[in-house]
mmCIF file of C-alpha atoms in Angstrom:
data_model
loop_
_atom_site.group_PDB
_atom_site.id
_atom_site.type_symbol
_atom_site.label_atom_id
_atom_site.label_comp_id
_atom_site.label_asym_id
_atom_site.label_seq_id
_atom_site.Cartn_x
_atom_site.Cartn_y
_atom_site.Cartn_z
ATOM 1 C CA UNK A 24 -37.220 4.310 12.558
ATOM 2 C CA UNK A 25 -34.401 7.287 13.210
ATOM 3 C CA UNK A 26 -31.771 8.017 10.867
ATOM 4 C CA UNK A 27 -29.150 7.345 13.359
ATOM 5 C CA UNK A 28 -30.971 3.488 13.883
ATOM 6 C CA UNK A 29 -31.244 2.886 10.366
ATOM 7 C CA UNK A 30 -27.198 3.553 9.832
ATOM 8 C CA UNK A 31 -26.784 1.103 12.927
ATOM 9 C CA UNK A 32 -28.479 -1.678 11.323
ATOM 10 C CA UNK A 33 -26.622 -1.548 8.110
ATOM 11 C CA UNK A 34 -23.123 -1.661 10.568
ATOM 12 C CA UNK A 35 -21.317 -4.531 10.376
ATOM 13 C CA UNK A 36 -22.142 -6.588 14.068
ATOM 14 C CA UNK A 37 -19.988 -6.044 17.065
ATOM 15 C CA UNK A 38 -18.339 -2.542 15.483
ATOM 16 C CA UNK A 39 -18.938 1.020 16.526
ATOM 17 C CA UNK A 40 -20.428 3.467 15.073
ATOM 18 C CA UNK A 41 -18.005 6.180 12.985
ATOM 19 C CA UNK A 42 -15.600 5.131 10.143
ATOM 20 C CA UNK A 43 -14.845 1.818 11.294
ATOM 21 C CA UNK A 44 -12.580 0.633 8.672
ATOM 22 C CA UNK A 45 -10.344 3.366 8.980
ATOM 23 C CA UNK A 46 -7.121 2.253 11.155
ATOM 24 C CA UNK A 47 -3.842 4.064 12.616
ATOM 25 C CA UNK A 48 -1.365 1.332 12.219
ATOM 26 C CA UNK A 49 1.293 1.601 15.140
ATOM 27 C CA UNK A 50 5.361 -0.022 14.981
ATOM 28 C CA UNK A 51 4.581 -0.848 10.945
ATOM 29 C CA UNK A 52 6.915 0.166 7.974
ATOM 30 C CA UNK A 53 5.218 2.252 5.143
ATOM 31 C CA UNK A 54 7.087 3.714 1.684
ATOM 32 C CA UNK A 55 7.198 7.204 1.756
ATOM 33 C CA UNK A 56 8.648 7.853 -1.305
ATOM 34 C CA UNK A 57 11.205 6.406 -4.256
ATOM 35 C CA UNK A 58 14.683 6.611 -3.712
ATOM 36 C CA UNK A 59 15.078 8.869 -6.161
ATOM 37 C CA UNK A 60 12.576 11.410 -4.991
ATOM 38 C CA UNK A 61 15.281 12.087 -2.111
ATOM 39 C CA UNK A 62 18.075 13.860 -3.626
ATOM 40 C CA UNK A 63 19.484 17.046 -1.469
ATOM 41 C CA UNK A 64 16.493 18.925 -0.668
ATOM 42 C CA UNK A 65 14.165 18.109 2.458
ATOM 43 C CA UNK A 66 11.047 16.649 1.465
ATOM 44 C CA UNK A 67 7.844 17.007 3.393
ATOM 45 C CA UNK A 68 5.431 13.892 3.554
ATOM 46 C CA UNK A 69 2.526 13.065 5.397
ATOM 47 C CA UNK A 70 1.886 9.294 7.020
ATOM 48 C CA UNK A 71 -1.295 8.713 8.742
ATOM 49 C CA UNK A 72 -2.096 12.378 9.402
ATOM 50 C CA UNK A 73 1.408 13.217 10.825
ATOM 51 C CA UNK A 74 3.469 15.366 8.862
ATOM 52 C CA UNK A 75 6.959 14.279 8.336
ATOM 53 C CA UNK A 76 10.395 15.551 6.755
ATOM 54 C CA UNK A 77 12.761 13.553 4.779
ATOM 55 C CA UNK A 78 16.787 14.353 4.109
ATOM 56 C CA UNK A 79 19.665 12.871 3.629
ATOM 57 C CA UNK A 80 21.754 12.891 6.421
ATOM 58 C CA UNK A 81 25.566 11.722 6.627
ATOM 59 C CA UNK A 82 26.945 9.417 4.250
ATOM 60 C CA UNK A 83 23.588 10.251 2.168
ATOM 61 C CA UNK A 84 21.605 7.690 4.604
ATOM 62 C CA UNK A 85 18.192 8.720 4.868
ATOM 63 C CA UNK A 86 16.397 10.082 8.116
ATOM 64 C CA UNK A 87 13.202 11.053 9.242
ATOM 65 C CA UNK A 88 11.654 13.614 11.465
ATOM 66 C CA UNK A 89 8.621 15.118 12.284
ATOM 67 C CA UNK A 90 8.471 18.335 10.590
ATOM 68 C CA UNK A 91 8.264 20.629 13.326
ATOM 69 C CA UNK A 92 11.169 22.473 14.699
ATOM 70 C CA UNK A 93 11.155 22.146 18.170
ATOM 71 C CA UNK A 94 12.356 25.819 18.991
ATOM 72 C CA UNK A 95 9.179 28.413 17.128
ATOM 73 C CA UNK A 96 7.262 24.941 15.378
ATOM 74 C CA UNK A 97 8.075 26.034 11.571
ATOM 75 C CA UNK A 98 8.336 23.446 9.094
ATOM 76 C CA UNK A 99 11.710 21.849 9.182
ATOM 77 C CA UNK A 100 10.931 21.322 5.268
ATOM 78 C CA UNK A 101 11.233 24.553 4.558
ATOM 79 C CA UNK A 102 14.740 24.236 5.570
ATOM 80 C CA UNK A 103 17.787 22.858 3.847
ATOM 81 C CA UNK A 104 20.348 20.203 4.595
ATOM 82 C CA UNK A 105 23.978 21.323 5.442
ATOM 83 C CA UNK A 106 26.886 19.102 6.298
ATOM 84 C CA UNK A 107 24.425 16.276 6.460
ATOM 85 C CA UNK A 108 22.130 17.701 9.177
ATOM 86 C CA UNK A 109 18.720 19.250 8.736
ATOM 87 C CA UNK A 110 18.808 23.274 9.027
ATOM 88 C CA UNK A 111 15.379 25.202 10.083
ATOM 89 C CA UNK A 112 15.050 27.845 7.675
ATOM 90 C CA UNK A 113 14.013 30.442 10.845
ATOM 91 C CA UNK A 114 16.409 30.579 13.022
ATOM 92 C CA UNK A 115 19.094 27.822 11.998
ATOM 93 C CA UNK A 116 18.951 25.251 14.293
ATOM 94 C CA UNK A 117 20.661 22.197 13.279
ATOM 95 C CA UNK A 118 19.343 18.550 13.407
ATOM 96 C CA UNK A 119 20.693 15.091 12.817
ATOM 97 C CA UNK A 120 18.750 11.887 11.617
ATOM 98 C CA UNK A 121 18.313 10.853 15.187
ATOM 99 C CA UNK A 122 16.790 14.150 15.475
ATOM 100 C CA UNK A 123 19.591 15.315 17.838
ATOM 101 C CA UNK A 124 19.961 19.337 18.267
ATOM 102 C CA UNK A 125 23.708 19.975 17.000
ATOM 103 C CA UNK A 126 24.052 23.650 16.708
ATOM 104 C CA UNK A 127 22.386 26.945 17.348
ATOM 105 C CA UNK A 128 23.912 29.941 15.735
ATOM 106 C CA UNK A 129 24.685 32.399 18.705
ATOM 107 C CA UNK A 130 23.869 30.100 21.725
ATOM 108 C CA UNK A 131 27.546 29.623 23.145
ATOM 109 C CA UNK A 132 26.131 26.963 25.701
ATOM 110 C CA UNK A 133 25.410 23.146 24.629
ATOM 111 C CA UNK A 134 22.642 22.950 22.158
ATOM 112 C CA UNK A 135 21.614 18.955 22.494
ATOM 113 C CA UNK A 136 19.293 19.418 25.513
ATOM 114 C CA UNK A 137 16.553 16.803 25.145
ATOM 115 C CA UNK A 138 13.783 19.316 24.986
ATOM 116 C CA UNK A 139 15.674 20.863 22.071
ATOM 117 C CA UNK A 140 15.451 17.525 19.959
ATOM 118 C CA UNK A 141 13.462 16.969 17.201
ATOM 119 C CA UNK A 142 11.399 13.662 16.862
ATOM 120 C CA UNK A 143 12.716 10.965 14.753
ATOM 121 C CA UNK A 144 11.219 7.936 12.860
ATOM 122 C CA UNK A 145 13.586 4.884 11.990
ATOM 123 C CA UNK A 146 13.989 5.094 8.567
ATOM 124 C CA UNK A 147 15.277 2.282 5.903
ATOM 125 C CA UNK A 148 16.389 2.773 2.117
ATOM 126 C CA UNK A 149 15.548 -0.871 0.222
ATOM 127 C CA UNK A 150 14.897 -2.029 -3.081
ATOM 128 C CA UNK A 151 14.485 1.953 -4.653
ATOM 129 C CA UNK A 152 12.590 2.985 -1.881
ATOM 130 C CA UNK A 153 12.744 5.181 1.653
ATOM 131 C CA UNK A 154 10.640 3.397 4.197
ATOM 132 C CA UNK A 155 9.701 5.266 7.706
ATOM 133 C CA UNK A 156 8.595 3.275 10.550
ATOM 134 C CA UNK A 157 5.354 4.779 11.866
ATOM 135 C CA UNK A 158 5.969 4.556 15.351
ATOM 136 C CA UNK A 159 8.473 7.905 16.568
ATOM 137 C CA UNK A 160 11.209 7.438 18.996
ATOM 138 C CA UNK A 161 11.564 3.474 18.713
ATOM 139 C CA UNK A 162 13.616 0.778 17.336
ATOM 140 C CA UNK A 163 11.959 -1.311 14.967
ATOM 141 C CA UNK A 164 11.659 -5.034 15.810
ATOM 142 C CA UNK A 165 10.950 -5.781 12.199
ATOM 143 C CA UNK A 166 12.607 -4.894 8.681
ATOM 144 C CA UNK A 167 11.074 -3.158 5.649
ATOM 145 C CA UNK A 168 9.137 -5.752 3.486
ATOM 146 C CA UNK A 169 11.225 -7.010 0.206
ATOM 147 C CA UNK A 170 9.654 -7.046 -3.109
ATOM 148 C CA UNK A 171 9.755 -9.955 -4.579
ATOM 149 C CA UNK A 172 11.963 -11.271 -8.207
ATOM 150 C CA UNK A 173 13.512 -7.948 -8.670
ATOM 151 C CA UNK A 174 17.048 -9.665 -9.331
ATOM 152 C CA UNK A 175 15.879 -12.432 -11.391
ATOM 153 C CA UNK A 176 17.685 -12.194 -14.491
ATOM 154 C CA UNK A 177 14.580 -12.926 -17.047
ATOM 155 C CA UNK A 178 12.358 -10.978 -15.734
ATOM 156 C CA UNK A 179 11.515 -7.170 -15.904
ATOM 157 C CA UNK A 180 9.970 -4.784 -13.561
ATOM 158 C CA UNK A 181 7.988 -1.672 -13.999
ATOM 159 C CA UNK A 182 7.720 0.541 -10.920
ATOM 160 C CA UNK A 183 4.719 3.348 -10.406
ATOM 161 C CA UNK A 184 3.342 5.873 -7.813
ATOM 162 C CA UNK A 185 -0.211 5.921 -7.750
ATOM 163 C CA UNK A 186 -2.737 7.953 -4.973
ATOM 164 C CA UNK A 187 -5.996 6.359 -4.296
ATOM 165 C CA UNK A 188 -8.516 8.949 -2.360
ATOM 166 C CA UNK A 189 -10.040 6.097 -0.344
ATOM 167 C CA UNK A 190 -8.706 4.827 2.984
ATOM 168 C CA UNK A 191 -5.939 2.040 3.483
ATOM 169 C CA UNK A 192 -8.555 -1.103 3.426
ATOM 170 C CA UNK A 193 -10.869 0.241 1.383
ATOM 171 C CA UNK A 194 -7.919 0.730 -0.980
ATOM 172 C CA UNK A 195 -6.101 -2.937 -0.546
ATOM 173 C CA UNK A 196 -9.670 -4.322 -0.606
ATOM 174 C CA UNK A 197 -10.262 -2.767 -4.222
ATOM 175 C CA UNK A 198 -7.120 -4.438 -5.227
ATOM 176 C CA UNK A 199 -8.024 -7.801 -4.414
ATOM 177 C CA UNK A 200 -11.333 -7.788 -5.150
ATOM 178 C CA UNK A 201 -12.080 -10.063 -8.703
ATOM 179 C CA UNK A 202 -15.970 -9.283 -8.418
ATOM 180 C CA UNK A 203 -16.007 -6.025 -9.131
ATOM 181 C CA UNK A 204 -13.248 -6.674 -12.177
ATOM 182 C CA UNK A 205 -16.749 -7.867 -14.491
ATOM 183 C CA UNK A 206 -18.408 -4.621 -14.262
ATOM 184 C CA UNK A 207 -15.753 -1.210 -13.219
ATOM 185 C CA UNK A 208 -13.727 -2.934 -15.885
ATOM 186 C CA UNK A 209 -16.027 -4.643 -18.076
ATOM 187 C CA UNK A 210 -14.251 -5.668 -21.500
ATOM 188 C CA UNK A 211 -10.900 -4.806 -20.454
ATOM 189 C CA UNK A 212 -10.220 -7.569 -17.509
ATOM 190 C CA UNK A 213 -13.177 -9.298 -17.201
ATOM 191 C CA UNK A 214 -17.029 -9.437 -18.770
ATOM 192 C CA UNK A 215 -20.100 -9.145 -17.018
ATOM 193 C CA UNK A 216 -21.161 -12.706 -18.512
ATOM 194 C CA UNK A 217 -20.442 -15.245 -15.743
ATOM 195 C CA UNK A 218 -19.216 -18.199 -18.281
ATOM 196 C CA UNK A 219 -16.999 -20.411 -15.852
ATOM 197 C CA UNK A 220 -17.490 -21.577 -11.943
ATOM 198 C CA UNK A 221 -14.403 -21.545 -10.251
ATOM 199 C CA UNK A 222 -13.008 -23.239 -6.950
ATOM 200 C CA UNK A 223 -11.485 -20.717 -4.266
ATOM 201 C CA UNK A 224 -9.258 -21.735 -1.233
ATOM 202 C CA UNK A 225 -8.880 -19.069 1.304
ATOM 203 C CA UNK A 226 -6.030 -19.160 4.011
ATOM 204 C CA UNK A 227 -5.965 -17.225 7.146
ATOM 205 C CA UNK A 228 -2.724 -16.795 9.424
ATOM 206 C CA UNK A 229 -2.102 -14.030 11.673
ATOM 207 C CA UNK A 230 -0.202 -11.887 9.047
ATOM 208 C CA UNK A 231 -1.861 -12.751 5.691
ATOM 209 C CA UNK A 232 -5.152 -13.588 4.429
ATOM 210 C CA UNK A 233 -4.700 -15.389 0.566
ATOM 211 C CA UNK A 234 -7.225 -16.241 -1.953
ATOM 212 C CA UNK A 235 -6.265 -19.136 -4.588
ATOM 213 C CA UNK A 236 -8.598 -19.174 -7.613
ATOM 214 C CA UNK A 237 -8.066 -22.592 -8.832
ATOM 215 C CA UNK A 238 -9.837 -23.459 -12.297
ATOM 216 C CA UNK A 239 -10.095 -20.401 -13.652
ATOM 217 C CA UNK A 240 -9.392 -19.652 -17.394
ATOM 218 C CA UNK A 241 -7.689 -16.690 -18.890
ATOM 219 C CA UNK A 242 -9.715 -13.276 -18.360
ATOM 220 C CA UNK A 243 -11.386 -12.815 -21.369
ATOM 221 C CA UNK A 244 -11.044 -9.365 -21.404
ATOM 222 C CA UNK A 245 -8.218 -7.204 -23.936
ATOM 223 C CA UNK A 246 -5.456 -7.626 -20.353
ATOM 224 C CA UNK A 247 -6.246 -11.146 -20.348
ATOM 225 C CA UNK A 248 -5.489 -11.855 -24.075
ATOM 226 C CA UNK A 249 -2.170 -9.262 -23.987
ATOM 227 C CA UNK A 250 -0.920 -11.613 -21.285
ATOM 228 C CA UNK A 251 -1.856 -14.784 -22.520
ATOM 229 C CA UNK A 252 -2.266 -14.847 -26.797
ATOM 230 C CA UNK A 253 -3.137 -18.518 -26.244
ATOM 231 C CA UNK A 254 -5.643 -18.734 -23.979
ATOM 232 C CA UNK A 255 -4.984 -21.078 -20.881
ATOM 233 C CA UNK A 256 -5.495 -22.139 -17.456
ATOM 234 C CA UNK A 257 -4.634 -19.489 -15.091
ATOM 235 C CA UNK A 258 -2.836 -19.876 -11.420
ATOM 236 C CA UNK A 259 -4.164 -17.447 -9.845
ATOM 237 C CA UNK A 260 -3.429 -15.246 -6.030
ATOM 238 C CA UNK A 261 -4.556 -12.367 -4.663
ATOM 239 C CA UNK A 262 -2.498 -11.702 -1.331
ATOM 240 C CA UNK A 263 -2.941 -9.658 1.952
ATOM 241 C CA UNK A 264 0.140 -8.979 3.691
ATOM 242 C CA UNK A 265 0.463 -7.257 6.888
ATOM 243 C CA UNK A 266 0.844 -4.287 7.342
ATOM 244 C CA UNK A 267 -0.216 -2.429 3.975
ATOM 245 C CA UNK A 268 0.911 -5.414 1.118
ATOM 246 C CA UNK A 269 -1.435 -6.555 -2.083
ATOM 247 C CA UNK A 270 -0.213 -8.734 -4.237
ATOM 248 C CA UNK A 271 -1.710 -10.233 -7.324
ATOM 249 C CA UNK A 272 0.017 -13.233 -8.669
ATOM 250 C CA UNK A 273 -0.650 -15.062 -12.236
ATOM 251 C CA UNK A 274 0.915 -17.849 -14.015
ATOM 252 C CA UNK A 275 -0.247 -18.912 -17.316
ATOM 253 C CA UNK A 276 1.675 -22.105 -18.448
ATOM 254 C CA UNK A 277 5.678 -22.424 -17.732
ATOM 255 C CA UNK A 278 6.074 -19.197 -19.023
ATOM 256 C CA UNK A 279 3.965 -16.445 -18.064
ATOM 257 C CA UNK A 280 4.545 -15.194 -15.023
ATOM 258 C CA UNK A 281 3.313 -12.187 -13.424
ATOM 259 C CA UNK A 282 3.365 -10.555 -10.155
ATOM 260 C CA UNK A 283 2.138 -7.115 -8.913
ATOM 261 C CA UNK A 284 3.472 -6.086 -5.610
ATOM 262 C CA UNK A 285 1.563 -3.002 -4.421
ATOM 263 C CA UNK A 286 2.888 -1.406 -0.930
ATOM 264 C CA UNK A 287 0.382 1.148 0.549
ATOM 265 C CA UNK A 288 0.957 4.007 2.130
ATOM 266 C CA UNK A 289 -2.055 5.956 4.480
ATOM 267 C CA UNK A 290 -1.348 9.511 4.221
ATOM 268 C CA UNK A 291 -4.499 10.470 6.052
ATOM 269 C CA UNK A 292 -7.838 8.164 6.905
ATOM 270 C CA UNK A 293 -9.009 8.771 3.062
ATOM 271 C CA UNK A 294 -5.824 9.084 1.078
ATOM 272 C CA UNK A 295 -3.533 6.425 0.331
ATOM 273 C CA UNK A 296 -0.367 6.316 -1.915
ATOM 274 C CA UNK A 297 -0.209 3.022 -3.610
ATOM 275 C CA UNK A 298 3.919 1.986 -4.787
ATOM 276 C CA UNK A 299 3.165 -0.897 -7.341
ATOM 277 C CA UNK A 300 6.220 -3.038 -8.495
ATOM 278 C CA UNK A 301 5.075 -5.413 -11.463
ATOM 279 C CA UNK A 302 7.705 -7.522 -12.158
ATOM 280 C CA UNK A 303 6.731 -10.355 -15.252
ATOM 281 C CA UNK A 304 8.248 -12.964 -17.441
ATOM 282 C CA UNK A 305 6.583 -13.496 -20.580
ATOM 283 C CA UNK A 306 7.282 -15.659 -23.657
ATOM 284 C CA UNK A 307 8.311 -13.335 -25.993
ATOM 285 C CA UNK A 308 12.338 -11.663 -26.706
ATOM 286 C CA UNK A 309 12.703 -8.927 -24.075
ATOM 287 C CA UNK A 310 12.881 -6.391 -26.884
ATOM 288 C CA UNK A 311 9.394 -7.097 -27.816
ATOM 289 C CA UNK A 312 8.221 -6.511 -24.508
ATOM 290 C CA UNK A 313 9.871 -3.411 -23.482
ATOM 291 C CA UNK A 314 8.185 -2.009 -27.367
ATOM 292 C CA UNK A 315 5.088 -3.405 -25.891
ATOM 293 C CA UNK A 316 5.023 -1.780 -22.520
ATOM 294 C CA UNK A 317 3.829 1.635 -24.366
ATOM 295 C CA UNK A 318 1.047 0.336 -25.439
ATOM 296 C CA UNK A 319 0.110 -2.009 -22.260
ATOM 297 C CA UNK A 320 1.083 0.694 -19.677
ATOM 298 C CA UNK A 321 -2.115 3.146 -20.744
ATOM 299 C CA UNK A 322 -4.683 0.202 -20.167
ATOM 300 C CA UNK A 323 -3.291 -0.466 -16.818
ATOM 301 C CA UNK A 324 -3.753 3.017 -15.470
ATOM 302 C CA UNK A 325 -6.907 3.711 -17.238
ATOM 303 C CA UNK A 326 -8.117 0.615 -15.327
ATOM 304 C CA UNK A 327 -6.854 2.228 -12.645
ATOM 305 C CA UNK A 328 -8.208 5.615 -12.731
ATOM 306 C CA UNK A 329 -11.511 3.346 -13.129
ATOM 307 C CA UNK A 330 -10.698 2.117 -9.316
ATOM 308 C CA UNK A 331 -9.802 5.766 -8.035
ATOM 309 C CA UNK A 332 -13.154 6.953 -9.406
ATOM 310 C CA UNK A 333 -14.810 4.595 -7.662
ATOM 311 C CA UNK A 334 -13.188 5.196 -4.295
ATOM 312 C CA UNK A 335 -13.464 8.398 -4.559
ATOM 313 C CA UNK A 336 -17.464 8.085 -4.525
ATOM 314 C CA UNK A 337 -17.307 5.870 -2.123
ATOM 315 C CA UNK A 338 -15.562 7.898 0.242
ATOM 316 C CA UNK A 339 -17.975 10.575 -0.589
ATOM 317 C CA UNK A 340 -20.932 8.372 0.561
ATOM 318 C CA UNK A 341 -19.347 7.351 3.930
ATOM 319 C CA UNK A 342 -18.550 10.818 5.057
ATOM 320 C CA UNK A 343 -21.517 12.042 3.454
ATOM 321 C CA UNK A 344 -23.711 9.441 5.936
ATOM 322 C CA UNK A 345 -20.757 9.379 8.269
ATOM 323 C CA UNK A 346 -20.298 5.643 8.707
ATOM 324 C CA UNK A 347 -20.381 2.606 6.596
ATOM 325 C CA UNK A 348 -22.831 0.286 5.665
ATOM 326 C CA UNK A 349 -21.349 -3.408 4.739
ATOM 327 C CA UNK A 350 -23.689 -6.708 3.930
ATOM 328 C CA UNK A 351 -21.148 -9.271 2.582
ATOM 329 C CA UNK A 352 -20.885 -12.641 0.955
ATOM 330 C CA UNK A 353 -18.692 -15.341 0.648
ATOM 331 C CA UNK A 354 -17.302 -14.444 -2.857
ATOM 332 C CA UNK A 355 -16.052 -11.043 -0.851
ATOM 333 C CA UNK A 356 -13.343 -13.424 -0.258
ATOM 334 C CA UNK A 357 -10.379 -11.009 0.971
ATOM 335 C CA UNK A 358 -11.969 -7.928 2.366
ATOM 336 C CA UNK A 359 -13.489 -8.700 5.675
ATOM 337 C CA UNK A 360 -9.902 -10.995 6.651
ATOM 338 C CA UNK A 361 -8.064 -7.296 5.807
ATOM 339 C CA UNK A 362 -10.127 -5.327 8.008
ATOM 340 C CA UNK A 363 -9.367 -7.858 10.697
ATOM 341 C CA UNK A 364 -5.651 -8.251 10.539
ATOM 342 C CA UNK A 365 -5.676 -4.520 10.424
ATOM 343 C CA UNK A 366 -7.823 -3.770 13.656
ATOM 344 C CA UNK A 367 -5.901 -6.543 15.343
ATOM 345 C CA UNK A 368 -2.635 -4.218 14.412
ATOM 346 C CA UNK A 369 -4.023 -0.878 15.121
ATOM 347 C CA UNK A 370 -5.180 -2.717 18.788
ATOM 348 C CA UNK A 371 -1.346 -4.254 18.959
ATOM 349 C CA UNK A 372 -2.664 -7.757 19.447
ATOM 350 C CA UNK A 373 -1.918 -11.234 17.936
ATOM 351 C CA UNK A 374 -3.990 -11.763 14.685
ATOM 352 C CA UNK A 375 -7.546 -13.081 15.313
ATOM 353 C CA UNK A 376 -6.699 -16.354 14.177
ATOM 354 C CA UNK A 377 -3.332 -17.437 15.710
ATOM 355 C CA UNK A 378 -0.564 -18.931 14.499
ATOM 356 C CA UNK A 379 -2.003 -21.415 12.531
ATOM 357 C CA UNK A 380 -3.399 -21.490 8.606
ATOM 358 C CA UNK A 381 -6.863 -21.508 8.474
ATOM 359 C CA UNK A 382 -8.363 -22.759 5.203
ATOM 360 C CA UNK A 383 -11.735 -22.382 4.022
ATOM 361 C CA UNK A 384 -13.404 -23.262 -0.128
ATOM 362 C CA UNK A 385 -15.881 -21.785 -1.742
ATOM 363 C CA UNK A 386 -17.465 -21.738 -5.262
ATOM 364 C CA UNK A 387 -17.626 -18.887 -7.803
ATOM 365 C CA UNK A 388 -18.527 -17.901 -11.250
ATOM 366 C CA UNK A 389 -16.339 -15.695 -13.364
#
């Protein structure tokens, strides 16, 4: 048997060849960066392979352009922002959010011809953060996503920028994955003994694929008995929402409560930014928990830089072969729903499974 048949038969059926879960999401909203990353200096970012420059144009409103002057192609980042329009550091030529050409020093004629324009992405500032729409030239038919509880008066939120070197699904499927929890994190989420056997529902629509883990008991692990001192039955989500949305979702009793909102951002097929918003009510004064957060906050990204490790060798072994090789089962509950919302996107087509919720169960041990 050739190589080249032998990575065929581990593809999943009906895909091509290449790095099939990798996607280029068209007319989608991603973060780019906090609002408070955007002060008055451009700032060059990169969103699915295209490089892009921030500013703050009039009024301080945020705009977006591709970061290529239009007159010698220098980086319009390396400019500066003047009287609310963007200023190429090589010759001067002057740019507003819309990307319009308003001046160019010594040209006495009218500088806005359309070849002289810049190209623009919409651009939205929400809840602390500067989201770009990733199709140029357009006007969105949608609105930025909105994080969820962060004006509910008892509870608090912790915000964090995070880069995972894996691609975007291989990235949101880490983050909803609970298998993997007993073993990358072994003893700090999860253990590798499988104690309990668990119920999960899993709904399909054609913007969100959710997993509901429904008799399962507070992880054992040194998270689970941080959140929950007492033990308990846990309510438990992990949610896929188009375009680039994870969410994780617990409730222990009336009054735990927590949810982590993580918006992802491809900056090239294997690098994605990940934005997570945790926002959590917990029985104890809020003084306690703010002390606490010092201690909690160095587990949490230690589990994380667990994840990123992994990723990263994974994305090593796909390049390294130069596709993937995916056998699944039904406890890979989330993953293979992702990949097809996303592909459905990338194609600009209706989710695979319509309108309607599709709802499936399935047995697991945790």
């Amino acid at each position: 048997m050739s190589s080249m048949s032998s990575r065929e038969e581990g593809r999943t059926p009906g895909t091509p060849a290449g790095h099939i879960s990798v996607v280029h999401l068209p007319n989608a909203w991603f973060i780019l960066c906090a609002s408070s990353e955007l002060g008055d200096k451009p700032l060059a970012r990169t969103l699915q392979g295209s490089p892009l420059v921030l500013f703050r144009g009039e009024g301080g409103k945020p705009a977006t352009l591709v970061d290529r002057c239009p007159h010698r192609n220098v980086p319009l980042s390396l400019g500066r922002v003047k009287e609310g329009q963007l200023q190429c550091g090589y010759h001067g030529w002057r740019f507003d959010g819309a990307g319009q050409c308003r001046a160019i020093p010594g040209f006495l004629g009218e500088p806005g011809a359309r070849a002289r324009c810049a190209t623009a992405h919409a651009t939205r500032e929400q809840d602390g953060f500067v989201w770009v729409y990733s199709t140029p030239g357009v006007e969105p038919t949608t609105e930025p996503y909105r994080f969820p509880l962060l004006e509910a008066r008892e509870y608090s939120t912790v915000r964090r920028m995070l880069r995972a070197p894996g691609s975007l699904h291989a990235t949101l499927e880490n983050t909803l994955d609970v298998p993997h929890t007993a073993y990358l994190h072994g003893g700090l989420f999860r253990t590798e003994e499988k104690r309990n056997e668990i119920e999960v529902v899993v709904r399909r629509s054609a913007d969100k694929v959710e997993a509901e883990y429904i008799g399962e008991p507070r992880p054992s692990g040194l998270v689970g008995k941080l959140l929950a001192p007492g033990g308990g039955v846990v309510q438990h989500f992990d949610r896929f929402l188009m375009p680039s949305i994870a969410q994780v979702e617990y409730r222990i009793g009336d009054t735990s409560h927590i949810m982590v909102t993580s918006a992802m951002t491809p900056v090239s097929e294997w690098d994605t930014l990940v934005f997570a918003v945790v926002t959590f009510r917990l029985p104890l004064p809020r003084w306690l928990v703010r002390a606490a957060l010092p201690l909690i906050m160095p587990v949490a990204l230690h589990i994380f830089g667990q994840d990123a490790r992994i990723l990263k060798k994974q994305t090593e072994t796909i390049r390294r072969f130069g596709t993937e090789a995916y056998a699944s089962t039904e406890i890979d509950v989330l993953g293979p729903g992702i990949l097809r919302l996303l592909r459905a996107a990338e194609r600009e087509k209706a989710g695979a499974v319509g309108d309607a919720v599709h709802e499936t169960r399935l047995k697991m041990r945790t």
